Tab-separated table of C-alpha atoms in Angstrom:
chain	number	residue	atom	x	y	z
A	15	MET	CA	0.000	0.000	0.000
A	16	GLN	CA	1.345	3.392	-0.978
A	17	ARG	CA	2.283	5.640	1.921
A	18	ALA	CA	0.013	8.648	2.453
A	19	THR	CA	1.482	12.069	1.732
A	20	ILE	CA	0.839	15.494	3.196
A	21	ASP	CA	-1.167	16.267	0.025
A	22	ASP	CA	-3.456	13.306	0.804
A	23	VAL	CA	-4.094	14.616	4.314
A	24	ALA	CA	-4.753	18.119	2.996
A	25	LYS	CA	-7.329	16.818	0.494
A	26	ALA	CA	-9.035	14.644	3.108
A	27	ALA	CA	-9.274	17.535	5.565
A	28	GLY	CA	-10.118	20.116	2.948
A	29	VAL	CA	-7.276	22.442	3.860
A	30	SER	CA	-3.882	23.476	2.444
A	31	THR	CA	-0.661	21.557	2.996
A	32	PHE	CA	0.629	24.591	4.903
A	33	THR	CA	-2.272	24.290	7.358
A	34	VAL	CA	-1.667	20.536	7.702
A	35	SER	CA	1.971	21.166	8.545
A	36	ARG	CA	1.137	23.795	11.168
A	37	ALA	CA	-1.601	21.692	12.704
A	38	LEU	CA	0.538	18.576	13.023
A	39	ARG	CA	3.402	20.569	14.555
A	40	GLY	CA	1.119	22.248	17.072
A	41	LYS	CA	1.737	25.745	15.729
A	42	ALA	CA	-0.431	28.718	16.608
A	43	HIS	CA	-3.064	30.358	14.393
A	44	VAL	CA	-4.815	27.102	13.557
A	45	ALA	CA	-8.448	26.880	14.694
A	46	ALA	CA	-9.215	24.059	17.125
A	47	ALA	CA	-11.834	22.578	14.802
A	48	THR	CA	-9.425	22.684	11.878
A	49	ARG	CA	-6.673	21.059	13.934
A	50	GLU	CA	-9.027	18.228	14.970
A	51	LYS	CA	-10.076	17.706	11.352
A	52	VAL	CA	-6.429	17.486	10.248
A	53	LEU	CA	-5.506	15.104	13.062
A	54	ALA	CA	-8.471	12.875	12.256
A	55	ALA	CA	-7.548	12.769	8.556
A	56	ALA	CA	-3.915	12.003	9.392
A	57	ALA	CA	-4.931	9.192	11.762
A	58	LYS	CA	-7.315	7.676	9.196
A	59	LEU	CA	-4.593	7.716	6.527
A	60	ASN	CA	-1.933	6.524	8.988
A	61	TYR	CA	0.143	9.579	8.064
A	62	THR	CA	3.226	10.544	10.050
A	63	ALA	CA	4.628	13.972	9.341
A	64	SER	CA	8.182	13.796	8.117
A	65	ARG	CA	10.776	16.377	8.938
A	66	SER	CA	11.123	17.211	5.268
A	67	ALA	CA	7.436	18.079	5.027
A	68	ALA	CA	7.745	20.465	7.957
A	69	ASP	CA	10.848	21.942	6.448
A	70	LEU	CA	9.140	22.545	3.131
A	71	ALA	CA	6.406	24.432	4.916
A	72	SER	CA	8.909	26.586	6.769
A	73	GLY	CA	11.019	27.175	3.659
A	74	ARG	CA	14.102	25.631	5.277
A	75	THR	CA	16.259	22.684	4.368
A	76	LYS	CA	17.412	22.096	7.989
A	77	ARG	CA	20.891	21.749	6.563
A	78	ILE	CA	24.079	23.768	7.027
A	79	ALA	CA	26.838	23.537	4.407
A	80	LEU	CA	30.542	23.571	5.275
A	81	LEU	CA	33.022	24.586	2.606
A	82	SER	CA	36.448	23.354	3.695
A	83	ARG	CA	39.704	23.599	1.803
A	84	GLU	CA	42.104	20.722	1.213
A	85	ARG	CA	42.175	17.782	3.655
A	86	ILE	CA	39.180	17.347	5.938
A	87	SER	CA	40.915	14.505	7.801
A	88	GLY	CA	43.479	16.742	9.505
A	89	TRP	CA	43.327	17.629	13.192
A	90	PHE	CA	41.881	21.130	12.833
A	91	HIS	CA	39.088	20.249	10.434
A	92	GLY	CA	38.267	17.096	12.407
A	93	ALA	CA	37.909	19.109	15.619
A	94	LEU	CA	35.973	21.817	13.762
A	95	LEU	CA	33.508	19.214	12.464
A	96	GLU	CA	33.025	17.827	15.978
A	97	GLY	CA	32.173	21.301	17.242
A	98	LEU	CA	29.724	21.956	14.415
A	99	ILE	CA	27.918	18.681	15.043
A	100	ASP	CA	27.842	19.367	18.810
A	101	VAL	CA	25.506	22.285	18.094
A	102	LEU	CA	23.750	21.361	14.853
A	103	ALA	CA	22.629	17.823	15.717
A	104	PRO	CA	20.643	18.741	18.863
A	105	SER	CA	19.031	21.545	16.848
A	106	GLY	CA	17.793	19.086	14.224
A	107	TYR	CA	20.195	20.248	11.517
A	108	ASP	CA	22.286	18.147	9.177
A	109	LEU	CA	25.764	19.128	7.994
A	110	THR	CA	26.811	18.837	4.368
A	111	VAL	CA	30.574	19.003	3.783
A	112	TYR	CA	32.093	20.267	0.554
A	113	ARG	CA	35.811	19.686	0.115
A	114	ILE	CA	37.730	22.200	-1.955
A	115	GLY	CA	41.003	20.425	-2.608
A	116	ASN	CA	41.828	21.831	-6.019
A	117	ALA	CA	40.686	24.356	-8.607
A	118	GLU	CA	38.273	21.877	-10.235
A	119	GLU	CA	36.441	21.137	-6.965
A	120	ARG	CA	36.326	24.844	-6.236
A	121	THR	CA	34.748	25.659	-9.597
A	122	ARG	CA	32.218	22.856	-9.198
A	123	PHE	CA	31.111	24.144	-5.811
A	124	PHE	CA	30.594	27.720	-6.931
A	125	THR	CA	28.756	26.516	-10.026
A	126	ASP	CA	26.368	24.188	-8.212
A	127	LEU	CA	25.571	25.600	-4.788
A	128	PRO	CA	24.384	29.051	-5.819
A	129	THR	CA	21.907	27.499	-8.236
A	130	ASN	CA	20.742	24.693	-5.963
A	131	ARG	CA	20.328	26.744	-2.766
A	132	ASN	CA	20.405	23.463	-0.879
A	133	ALA	CA	21.349	24.745	2.576
A	134	ASP	CA	20.081	27.348	5.015
A	135	ALA	CA	23.533	28.756	5.788
A	136	LEU	CA	27.125	28.341	4.675
A	137	ILE	CA	30.270	28.084	6.795
A	138	ILE	CA	33.537	28.647	4.930
A	139	ALA	CA	36.749	27.413	6.555
A	140	GLY	CA	40.326	27.894	5.501
A	141	PHE	CA	40.607	30.075	2.416
A	142	ALA	CA	39.861	33.436	0.865
A	143	LEU	CA	37.378	34.062	-1.921
A	144	ASN	CA	37.952	35.927	-5.147
A	145	GLU	CA	35.662	38.759	-6.235
A	146	GLU	CA	33.547	36.634	-8.570
A	147	GLU	CA	32.930	34.050	-5.827
A	148	LYS	CA	31.992	36.757	-3.346
A	149	ARG	CA	29.436	38.163	-5.755
A	150	ALA	CA	27.985	34.702	-6.358
A	151	LEU	CA	27.529	34.068	-2.643
A	152	MET	CA	26.125	37.502	-1.889
A	153	GLY	CA	23.579	36.957	-4.662
A	154	MET	CA	22.225	33.917	-2.830
A	155	ALA	CA	21.033	35.928	0.181
A	156	MET	CA	22.278	33.056	2.344
A	157	PRO	CA	23.725	33.578	5.836
A	158	ILE	CA	27.483	33.006	5.734
A	159	VAL	CA	29.997	32.495	8.542
A	160	SER	CA	33.714	32.424	7.793
A	161	VAL	CA	36.348	30.628	9.861
A	162	ASN	CA	39.966	31.824	9.751
A	163	ALA	CA	39.283	34.588	7.235
A	164	SER	CA	38.645	38.187	8.213
A	165	ASP	CA	36.967	39.447	5.015
A	166	LEU	CA	33.446	40.585	5.888
A	167	THR	CA	32.411	41.695	2.400
A	168	TYR	CA	30.607	38.404	1.740
A	169	CYS	CA	29.735	37.093	5.218
A	170	GLN	CA	27.945	38.274	8.320
A	171	VAL	CA	30.330	36.784	10.909
A	172	SER	CA	34.065	36.083	10.865
A	173	ILE	CA	35.610	33.787	13.501
A	174	ALA	CA	39.384	33.390	13.571
A	175	ILE	CA	42.473	33.189	15.701
A	176	ASP	CA	45.291	35.680	15.197
A	177	ASP	CA	47.906	33.413	13.612
A	178	GLU	CA	50.379	36.222	13.183
A	179	SER	CA	50.456	37.442	16.768
A	180	SER	CA	50.313	33.873	18.088
A	181	GLU	CA	53.463	32.900	16.192
A	182	ALA	CA	55.139	36.113	17.332
A	183	GLN	CA	54.356	35.178	20.923
A	184	ILE	CA	56.132	31.845	20.462
A	185	VAL	CA	59.249	33.678	19.267
A	186	ARG	CA	59.110	36.058	22.241
A	187	TYR	CA	58.759	33.162	24.659
A	188	LEU	CA	61.756	31.326	23.221
A	189	ALA	CA	63.783	34.545	23.188
A	190	ALA	CA	62.991	34.974	26.886
A	191	LEU	CA	64.547	31.529	27.406
A	192	GLY	CA	67.756	32.856	25.878
A	193	HIS	CA	67.403	31.630	22.316
A	194	ARG	CA	68.946	33.829	19.623
A	195	ARG	CA	69.219	31.512	16.605
A	196	PHE	CA	65.909	30.418	15.136
A	197	CYS	CA	64.441	28.694	12.121
A	198	PHE	CA	60.897	28.173	10.904
A	199	LEU	CA	59.623	24.959	9.349
A	200	GLY	CA	56.413	25.611	7.468
A	201	ARG	CA	54.074	23.800	5.152
A	202	ALA	CA	54.513	23.834	1.401
A	203	ASP	CA	50.900	24.638	0.535
A	204	PRO	CA	49.734	22.185	-2.151
A	205	ILE	CA	47.182	24.700	-3.430
A	206	SER	CA	49.100	27.931	-2.976
A	207	GLY	CA	48.213	31.173	-4.696
A	208	ASP	CA	46.835	34.569	-3.800
A	209	ASP	CA	43.266	33.474	-4.432
A	210	TRP	CA	43.582	30.745	-1.776
A	211	GLY	CA	44.713	33.186	0.910
A	212	PHE	CA	48.032	33.184	2.715
A	213	ASP	CA	49.588	31.632	5.800
A	214	ALA	CA	50.057	34.314	8.474
A	215	ARG	CA	52.244	32.222	10.789
A	216	PRO	CA	55.468	32.634	8.779
A	217	ARG	CA	54.927	36.383	8.668
A	218	GLY	CA	54.398	36.522	12.425
A	219	TYR	CA	57.640	34.608	12.901
A	220	GLN	CA	59.614	36.722	10.454
A	221	ASP	CA	58.420	40.080	11.764
A	222	GLU	CA	59.129	39.200	15.400
A	223	ILE	CA	62.618	37.875	14.598
A	224	ALA	CA	63.387	41.228	12.964
A	225	GLU	CA	61.755	43.221	15.769
A	226	LEU	CA	63.832	41.525	18.461
A	227	GLY	CA	67.077	41.497	16.465
A	228	LEU	CA	67.326	37.698	16.492
A	229	ARG	CA	69.064	35.548	13.890
A	230	ASP	CA	66.907	33.758	11.356
A	231	CYS	CA	68.768	30.641	10.257
A	232	GLY	CA	66.226	30.001	7.535
A	233	MET	CA	62.594	29.397	6.684
A	234	PHE	CA	61.879	26.015	5.117
A	235	PHE	CA	58.571	24.994	3.562
A	236	ILE	CA	58.005	21.263	3.350
A	237	ASN	CA	55.367	18.819	2.184
A	238	VAL	CA	54.233	17.755	5.650
A	239	ASN	CA	53.193	14.343	4.338
A	240	ASP	CA	56.653	13.618	2.884
A	241	ARG	CA	58.726	12.019	5.650
A	242	ASN	CA	61.851	11.984	3.520
A	243	ALA	CA	61.591	15.723	2.851
A	244	ILE	CA	61.234	16.421	6.572
A	245	ARG	CA	64.227	14.228	7.378
A	246	GLN	CA	66.377	15.945	4.760
A	247	THR	CA	65.431	19.388	6.051
A	248	VAL	CA	66.270	18.439	9.631
A	249	ALA	CA	69.618	17.064	8.460
A	250	SER	CA	70.415	20.368	6.737
A	251	LEU	CA	69.631	22.254	9.943
A	252	VAL	CA	71.786	19.972	12.057
A	253	SER	CA	74.727	20.381	9.665
A	254	MET	CA	74.741	24.202	9.845
A	255	PRO	CA	77.967	25.682	11.349
A	256	ASP	CA	75.820	27.742	13.748
A	257	ARG	CA	72.688	25.694	13.847
A	258	PRO	CA	69.523	27.126	15.381
A	259	THR	CA	68.808	26.505	19.036
A	260	ALA	CA	65.060	26.872	18.521
A	261	ILE	CA	62.766	25.550	15.790
A	262	CYS	CA	59.289	26.958	15.274
A	263	THR	CA	57.034	24.651	13.294
A	264	TRP	CA	53.855	25.374	11.359
A	265	ALA	CA	51.837	22.787	13.316
A	266	ASP	CA	52.074	19.947	15.823
A	267	GLN	CA	51.734	17.614	12.862
A	268	LEU	CA	55.139	18.800	11.664
A	269	ALA	CA	56.791	19.208	15.062
A	270	LEU	CA	56.528	15.538	15.999
A	271	PRO	CA	58.497	14.039	13.082
A	272	VAL	CA	61.039	16.872	13.442
A	273	ILE	CA	61.649	15.887	17.068
A	274	HIS	CA	61.921	12.228	16.095
A	275	ASP	CA	64.516	13.005	13.423
A	276	LEU	CA	66.550	15.305	15.690
A	277	GLU	CA	66.793	12.631	18.347
A	278	ALA	CA	67.660	10.002	15.741
A	279	MET	CA	70.573	12.243	14.737
A	280	GLY	CA	71.865	12.382	18.297
A	281	LEU	CA	70.458	15.703	19.475
A	282	ARG	CA	68.510	16.060	22.691
A	283	VAL	CA	65.227	17.934	22.807
A	284	PRO	CA	65.131	20.418	24.492
A	285	GLU	CA	68.664	20.316	25.935
A	286	ASP	CA	70.404	20.822	22.580
A	287	ILE	CA	67.553	22.290	20.554
A	288	SER	CA	64.024	23.415	21.385
A	289	VAL	CA	61.018	22.634	19.198
A	290	PHE	CA	57.670	24.432	19.299
A	291	GLY	CA	54.455	23.309	17.652
A	292	PHE	CA	51.168	25.032	16.888
A	293	ASP	CA	47.551	23.911	17.385
A	294	GLY	CA	47.366	22.205	20.784
A	295	SER	CA	46.197	18.975	19.192
A	296	ASP	CA	45.591	15.731	21.057
A	297	MET	CA	48.979	14.465	19.904
A	298	ALA	CA	50.688	17.478	21.520
A	299	ALA	CA	49.310	16.602	24.935
A	300	ALA	CA	50.270	12.949	24.504
A	301	VAL	CA	53.975	13.750	24.039
A	302	ASN	CA	54.158	16.923	26.184
A	303	LEU	CA	54.893	19.084	23.154
A	304	SER	CA	55.366	22.817	23.624
A	305	THR	CA	52.653	24.372	21.486
A	306	MET	CA	50.326	27.287	20.845
A	307	ALA	CA	46.836	25.904	21.391
A	308	GLN	CA	43.759	26.979	19.474
A	309	PRO	CA	40.277	25.773	20.527
A	310	ALA	CA	39.247	24.274	17.187
A	311	ARG	CA	36.241	22.385	18.521
A	312	GLU	CA	34.935	25.489	20.294
A	313	ILE	CA	35.455	27.476	17.089
A	314	GLY	CA	33.197	24.935	15.380
A	315	ARG	CA	30.553	25.372	18.069
A	316	MET	CA	30.746	29.147	17.745
A	317	ALA	CA	30.404	28.962	13.959
A	318	ALA	CA	27.366	26.676	14.247
A	319	ARG	CA	25.666	28.873	16.843
A	320	HIS	CA	26.173	31.978	14.740
A	321	ALA	CA	24.934	30.208	11.604
A	322	LEU	CA	21.719	29.112	13.340
A	323	ASN	CA	21.227	32.581	14.795
A	324	LEU	CA	21.529	34.100	11.322
A	325	VAL	CA	19.096	31.531	9.896
A	326	ASP	CA	16.587	32.590	12.556
A	327	GLY	CA	16.979	36.211	11.520
A	328	GLY	CA	19.215	37.208	14.419
A	329	THR	CA	21.906	39.852	14.341
A	330	PRO	CA	25.371	39.003	15.697
A	331	ASP	CA	26.668	41.048	18.619
A	332	GLU	CA	30.062	41.074	16.911
A	333	ALA	CA	30.826	40.700	13.225
A	334	THR	CA	34.529	39.946	13.729
A	335	ILE	CA	35.419	37.518	16.502
A	336	VAL	CA	39.074	36.923	17.361
A	337	VAL	CA	39.417	33.715	19.370
A	338	PRO	CA	42.306	33.734	21.855
A	339	THR	CA	45.075	31.154	21.638
A	340	THR	CA	47.008	29.781	24.614
A	341	LEU	CA	50.759	29.277	24.821
A	342	GLU	CA	51.311	25.874	26.424
A	343	PRO	CA	54.926	25.265	27.524
A	344	GLY	CA	55.782	21.598	27.362
A	345	GLY	CA	58.797	19.383	27.553
A	346	THR	CA	60.190	20.187	24.096
A	347	ALA	CA	61.247	23.801	24.731
A	348	GLY	CA	63.769	24.890	27.348
A	349	PRO	CA	66.522	27.446	28.019
A	350	ALA	CA	69.215	27.924	25.403
A	351	ARG	CA	72.545	26.372	26.384
A	352	THR	CA	74.558	29.367	25.141
A	353	PRO	CA	72.253	32.392	25.485
A	354	ASP	CA	75.015	34.931	24.750
A	355	ASN	CA	76.068	33.313	21.481
A	356	ASN	CA	74.467	35.305	18.659
């Protein structure tokens, strides 16, 4: 037997599908007699209101879209997803994830989503938009929340940490421990280019080194998934005549193999060389890594709450939200052995 639809109930009760939806959900402005008639028709037809029927009546999809660049399996995006689901699931919302790992996936997204309008709000994490993409999104009249991008021309709320000042704080901390010779190990961005945004951590490092008059022994950008490339870079650092006493890394993900390779080459961490990570990931706590922690899961919760508030017609108290980071000294950073040696 074919399952009854909301149209069947509406015909049986002699009312519109909109009235059926409101009556079954207990909404106001439905006469008692009309509500009883709808309930009786629904019971006779053995009709159970589906969420999609209610959503159609309200004009909502009950879905939030996440646009995330590159790998969604990394620590930050994994924690971000957890935070989004923490808020969206209890509110009856689904999350649709779009990965933008290359130019083709990016083009496909901006071609399809604006025409489909298949979400109530959009959260964009991890990259900047070009002018054409901004215009496309603004033309959708869809609430937009950005994560780790401060451009408000296309979104209503921006949530981000200050990567630049956070990295500068790491340099100041290590300098206070007597370190004068530094290097920075960053990520070779697989989808680099101005239209993907830029990494502010190297700039924070570089500017603070110059400000404090410290020695930069080099900035190296590595494929973080290439163990051989990491090992070769560490070997080049170790072989320097005046090797650095402190290494700042782009993320905990990079700091851990660097520490492993240093120790395999006979250096002690932190006695001979200090290593600092960035993120405050679970792996950092497990190995007592010195790191700059960012609350990625809480950022996800904040983004979800703001998205739902915008969907409900709310106005954010703040358009630009800078989330504080926390410097967490661990066992991989200590005083320089020769603090007066520049």
